[in-house]
C-alpha positions in Angstrom: 126.1 96.1 20.2 123.3 98.0 18.9 120.3 98.6 21.3 116.4 99.2 20.0 114.9 101.5 22.5 111.5 101.9 22.6 109.7 105.1 24.9 111.4 108.6 24.9 109.8 110.4 27.6 111.0 112.1 30.5 112.9 108.9 31.7 113.9 107.2 28.4 115.4 110.3 26.3 118.2 110.6 28.7 118.8 107.3 29.1 119.3 106.7 25.5 121.9 109.6 25.6 123.6 107.5 28.2 124.0 104.8 26.5 125.1 106.7 23.3 127.4 108.1 25.4 128.7 104.8 26.4 129.5 103.9 23.1 126.4 102.2 22.1 124.6 101.8 18.7 120.8 103.0 19.2 117.9 103.0 17.5 114.7 104.3 18.9 110.9 104.4 18.2 108.3 106.9 19.6 104.8 107.7 18.7 105.8 111.5 19.2 107.8 112.6 16.9 109.4 115.6 19.1 110.8 113.0 20.9 112.4 110.7 18.3 113.8 114.1 16.9 115.9 115.1 20.2 117.3 111.5 20.5 118.3 111.7 16.8 120.0 114.9 17.3 122.0 113.3 19.9 123.0 110.2 17.7 120.4 107.8 17.8 119.1 106.1 14.5 115.0 106.6 14.1 113.4 103.3 13.5 109.9 103.4 11.3 108.5 100.6 12.8 108.7 98.4 16.1 109.2 95.4 13.5 112.4 97.3 11.8 113.6 98.5 15.4 113.4 94.7 16.6 115.0 92.9 13.4 118.1 95.6 13.4 118.7 95.4 17.4 120.7 92.9 19.4 119.0 94.3 22.7 115.6 95.9 23.0 114.4 98.4 25.8 110.9 99.2 26.7 110.5 102.3 28.8 106.5 103.5 28.9 104.2 104.4 31.6 101.6 101.3 31.4 101.4 97.7 31.3 98.7 97.6 28.2 101.3 100.1 26.9 104.1 97.5 27.1 101.7 94.3 25.9 100.9 95.9 23.0 104.4 96.6 21.9 105.5 93.2 22.8 102.6 91.2 21.6 99.9 93.0 18.9 100.2 92.2 15.4 103.6 93.1 14.0 104.8 93.8 18.0 108.5 93.2 18.4 107.6 89.4 19.6 107.0 88.7 16.4 110.4 90.1 15.2 113.2 89.1 17.8 115.5 86.4 16.9 115.3 83.7 19.6 118.4 84.6 22.0 117.9 88.3 21.8 117.6 90.2 24.9 114.4 91.9 25.9 114.6 94.3 28.5 111.5 96.0 30.3 112.6 99.2 32.1 108.8 100.3 32.6 107.0 100.4 35.9 103.9 98.0 35.5 101.7 95.5 37.0 103.2 92.0 37.8 100.3 89.9 36.3 101.3 91.4 32.9 105.2 91.2 33.7 104.5 87.3 34.1 102.6 87.1 30.8 105.2 88.7 28.7 107.6 86.5 30.5 106.1 83.7 29.8 105.5 84.4 26.2 109.3 84.9 25.8 109.9 82.0 27.1 107.6 80.3 24.3 110.0 82.1 22.1 113.0 82.1 23.3 113.4 85.3 23.8 115.9 86.4 26.8 113.3 88.7 29.4 114.1 91.1 32.3 111.8 93.1 34.0 114.0 95.7 35.1 112.6 99.1 36.7 113.9 101.8 37.6 114.3 104.0 40.8 116.0 108.0 40.6 113.7 110.0 38.4 114.5 112.0 35.8 117.6 113.4 37.9 118.8 110.2 38.1 118.2 109.4 34.1 120.1 112.6 33.2 123.1 111.7 35.5 123.0 108.0 34.6 122.3 107.3 38.5 119.3 105.1 38.6 119.0 102.1 40.4 117.8 99.1 38.4 115.6 96.4 40.3 115.8 93.4 38.0 114.0 90.3 37.4 114.6 87.5 35.4 117.6 84.9 34.6 120.9 85.0 36.3 122.7 84.7 33.0 120.3 87.2 31.5 121.1 89.5 34.0 125.2 89.1 33.7 124.2 89.8 30.0 122.7 92.8 30.9 125.0 94.5 33.4 127.1 96.2 30.5 123.9 98.1 29.3 122.2 99.1 32.4 125.5 100.1 33.8 125.3 103.0 31.1 122.6 104.1 32.3 122.6 103.6 36.4 125.1 103.1 39.4 123.2 100.2 41.3 121.9 97.0 39.4 120.4 94.6 41.6 119.4 91.2 40.8 115.8 91.2 42.4 114.8 87.6 41.9 113.0 85.5 39.2 110.7 86.6 36.5 108.4 89.2 38.0 110.6 90.3 41.4 112.1 93.4 39.5 108.7 94.7 39.3 107.5 93.3 42.8 110.5 95.7 44.0 109.8 98.6 42.0 106.1 98.9 43.7 107.1 98.2 47.7 109.7 100.8 47.0 107.1 103.5 45.7 104.7 102.4 48.1 107.0 103.2 50.7 108.0 106.3 48.9 104.5 108.0 48.5 103.8 107.2 52.1 107.0 108.6 53.2 106.7 111.6 51.0 103.1 112.8 52.8 104.4 112.2 56.0 107.6 114.6 55.1 104.8 116.9 54.1 102.3 116.8 57.1 105.2 117.3 59.2 106.7 120.6 57.3 103.1 122.1 57.2 102.3 121.1 61.0 106.1 122.9 61.6 105.0 125.7 59.8 101.6 126.4 61.6 103.6 125.9 64.7 106.1 128.7 64.3 109.0 126.6 63.1 111.7 127.9 60.8 111.6 125.1 58.1 115.6 125.2 57.7 115.5 124.9 61.3 113.1 122.0 61.2 115.1 119.9 58.2 118.6 120.4 60.4 117.1 118.9 63.2 115.2 116.2 61.2 117.9 115.1 59.0 119.8 113.6 61.7 117.2 112.5 63.9 114.8 109.8 63.9 112.3 111.1 61.5 115.4 111.4 58.6 114.1 109.7 55.6 115.0 109.9 51.8 111.9 112.2 50.9 113.2 114.9 53.3 116.9 114.6 53.3 117.2 114.0 49.2 113.9 115.4 48.1 112.6 117.9 50.3 109.4 119.2 49.5 110.1 122.6 50.7 111.7 124.8 48.7 115.0 126.5 49.0 116.1 123.5 51.4 117.9 120.4 49.1 119.2 122.2 46.0 118.4 120.0 43.1 114.7 119.2 44.4 111.9 119.8 42.2 110.4 121.9 45.0 113.1 124.5 43.5 112.0 124.1 40.2 108.7 125.3 40.7 107.5 121.4 41.2 108.6 120.8 37.8 109.2 116.6 37.7 111.1 114.8 38.6 108.3 112.2 38.9 105.0 113.1 38.3 102.2 112.6 40.5 99.9 110.9 38.2 102.9 108.1 37.6 103.1 108.0 41.7 99.1 107.5 41.5 99.8 104.5 39.0 102.3 103.1 41.3 100.3 103.1 44.6 97.3 101.4 42.7 99.6 99.1 41.5 100.6 98.3 45.3 97.1 98.3 45.6 96.3 95.5 43.1 99.3 93.6 44.4 98.1 93.9 48.1 94.8 92.6 46.8 96.1 89.7 45.3 97.9 88.5 48.5 95.1 89.2 50.6 97.3 92.0 52.3 95.6 95.1 54.5 97.8 98.2 53.6 95.8 101.0 55.1 98.7 103.7 55.1 98.9 103.1 51.5 95.5 103.5 50.6 95.5 106.8 52.4 98.3 107.9 50.4 96.7 106.6 47.2 93.3 108.4 48.2 95.7 111.3 48.4 97.3 111.4 45.5 93.9 111.1 43.7 92.5 113.9 45.0 95.5 116.2 44.2 96.0 114.5 40.4 92.2 115.3 40.1 92.3 119.0 40.9 94.6 119.2 37.5 98.2 118.4 39.2 99.1 115.3 37.7 101.8 116.8 35.6 103.6 118.1 38.8 106.0 116.5 40.8 104.8 114.3 43.3 106.4 116.2 46.3 103.8 119.2 45.2 101.4 117.4 47.2 102.6 119.3 50.0 100.7 122.3 48.9 97.6 119.9 48.7 98.4 119.1 52.2 99.5 122.3 53.6 95.8 123.7 52.5 93.9 121.2 53.6 91.8 122.1 57.1 90.6 119.7 59.5 87.9 117.6 58.3 87.6 118.6 54.6 89.3 118.1 51.4 
């Protein structure tokens, strides 16, 4: 089986490496030459155009940042939908809005292209270790077809439901993640002001009612959780600007169903301030430094 992979960023490149390790042949495409070069050094083959990649691959995967990018890759003049043969499988691993995802599913159906929306959770560390979680929306038969491919890149593959369900699950998950990380950051900041040793507070809270993934697996305080980005000067990881993007996606999704989300709105506002100060490329857990330096009644 030959896999075409589009998007070789922080997540895409290690995902390609793991596909190669699993024995798949992989054609790659990216607008950044250095990213393509890194993949070809690992054994991938570079495709000069999206059309060439689509025509010479059995399964096509995209992993890019925005819905408009995915839509362009698929449906622009000479995009991949013009060159994917009927019956071939297309998997979008990007985290994008549900409306765009549904448009793509509808167009794929018209062209008799099998499509799955399969955003991931686990960050760069998960992509490198092939321990990603895939939240998959689409036809059950197509989901079963994709299992061997997704298992080469992740350890938990969940069929969330019909088309768009994968994106819905990812949006809700990252809404919860963004809110919980801010809660953890505020708790550690207050603990410090009250004179608590952060390691002692972690020891207590990791097994108490405040325990959550943002604390125990991704602690924003350096020197506590070994592989957390906080121990690597907050290098991502998961960039703050991407967390802001996902919180905005959650906001738009909530508007569409007339749901109020006060905590989600507050989290988005804080991340917007953090990103606007030039920290968009930092890991999202680095917001602890912004929160710790805030004063009541100021921004």
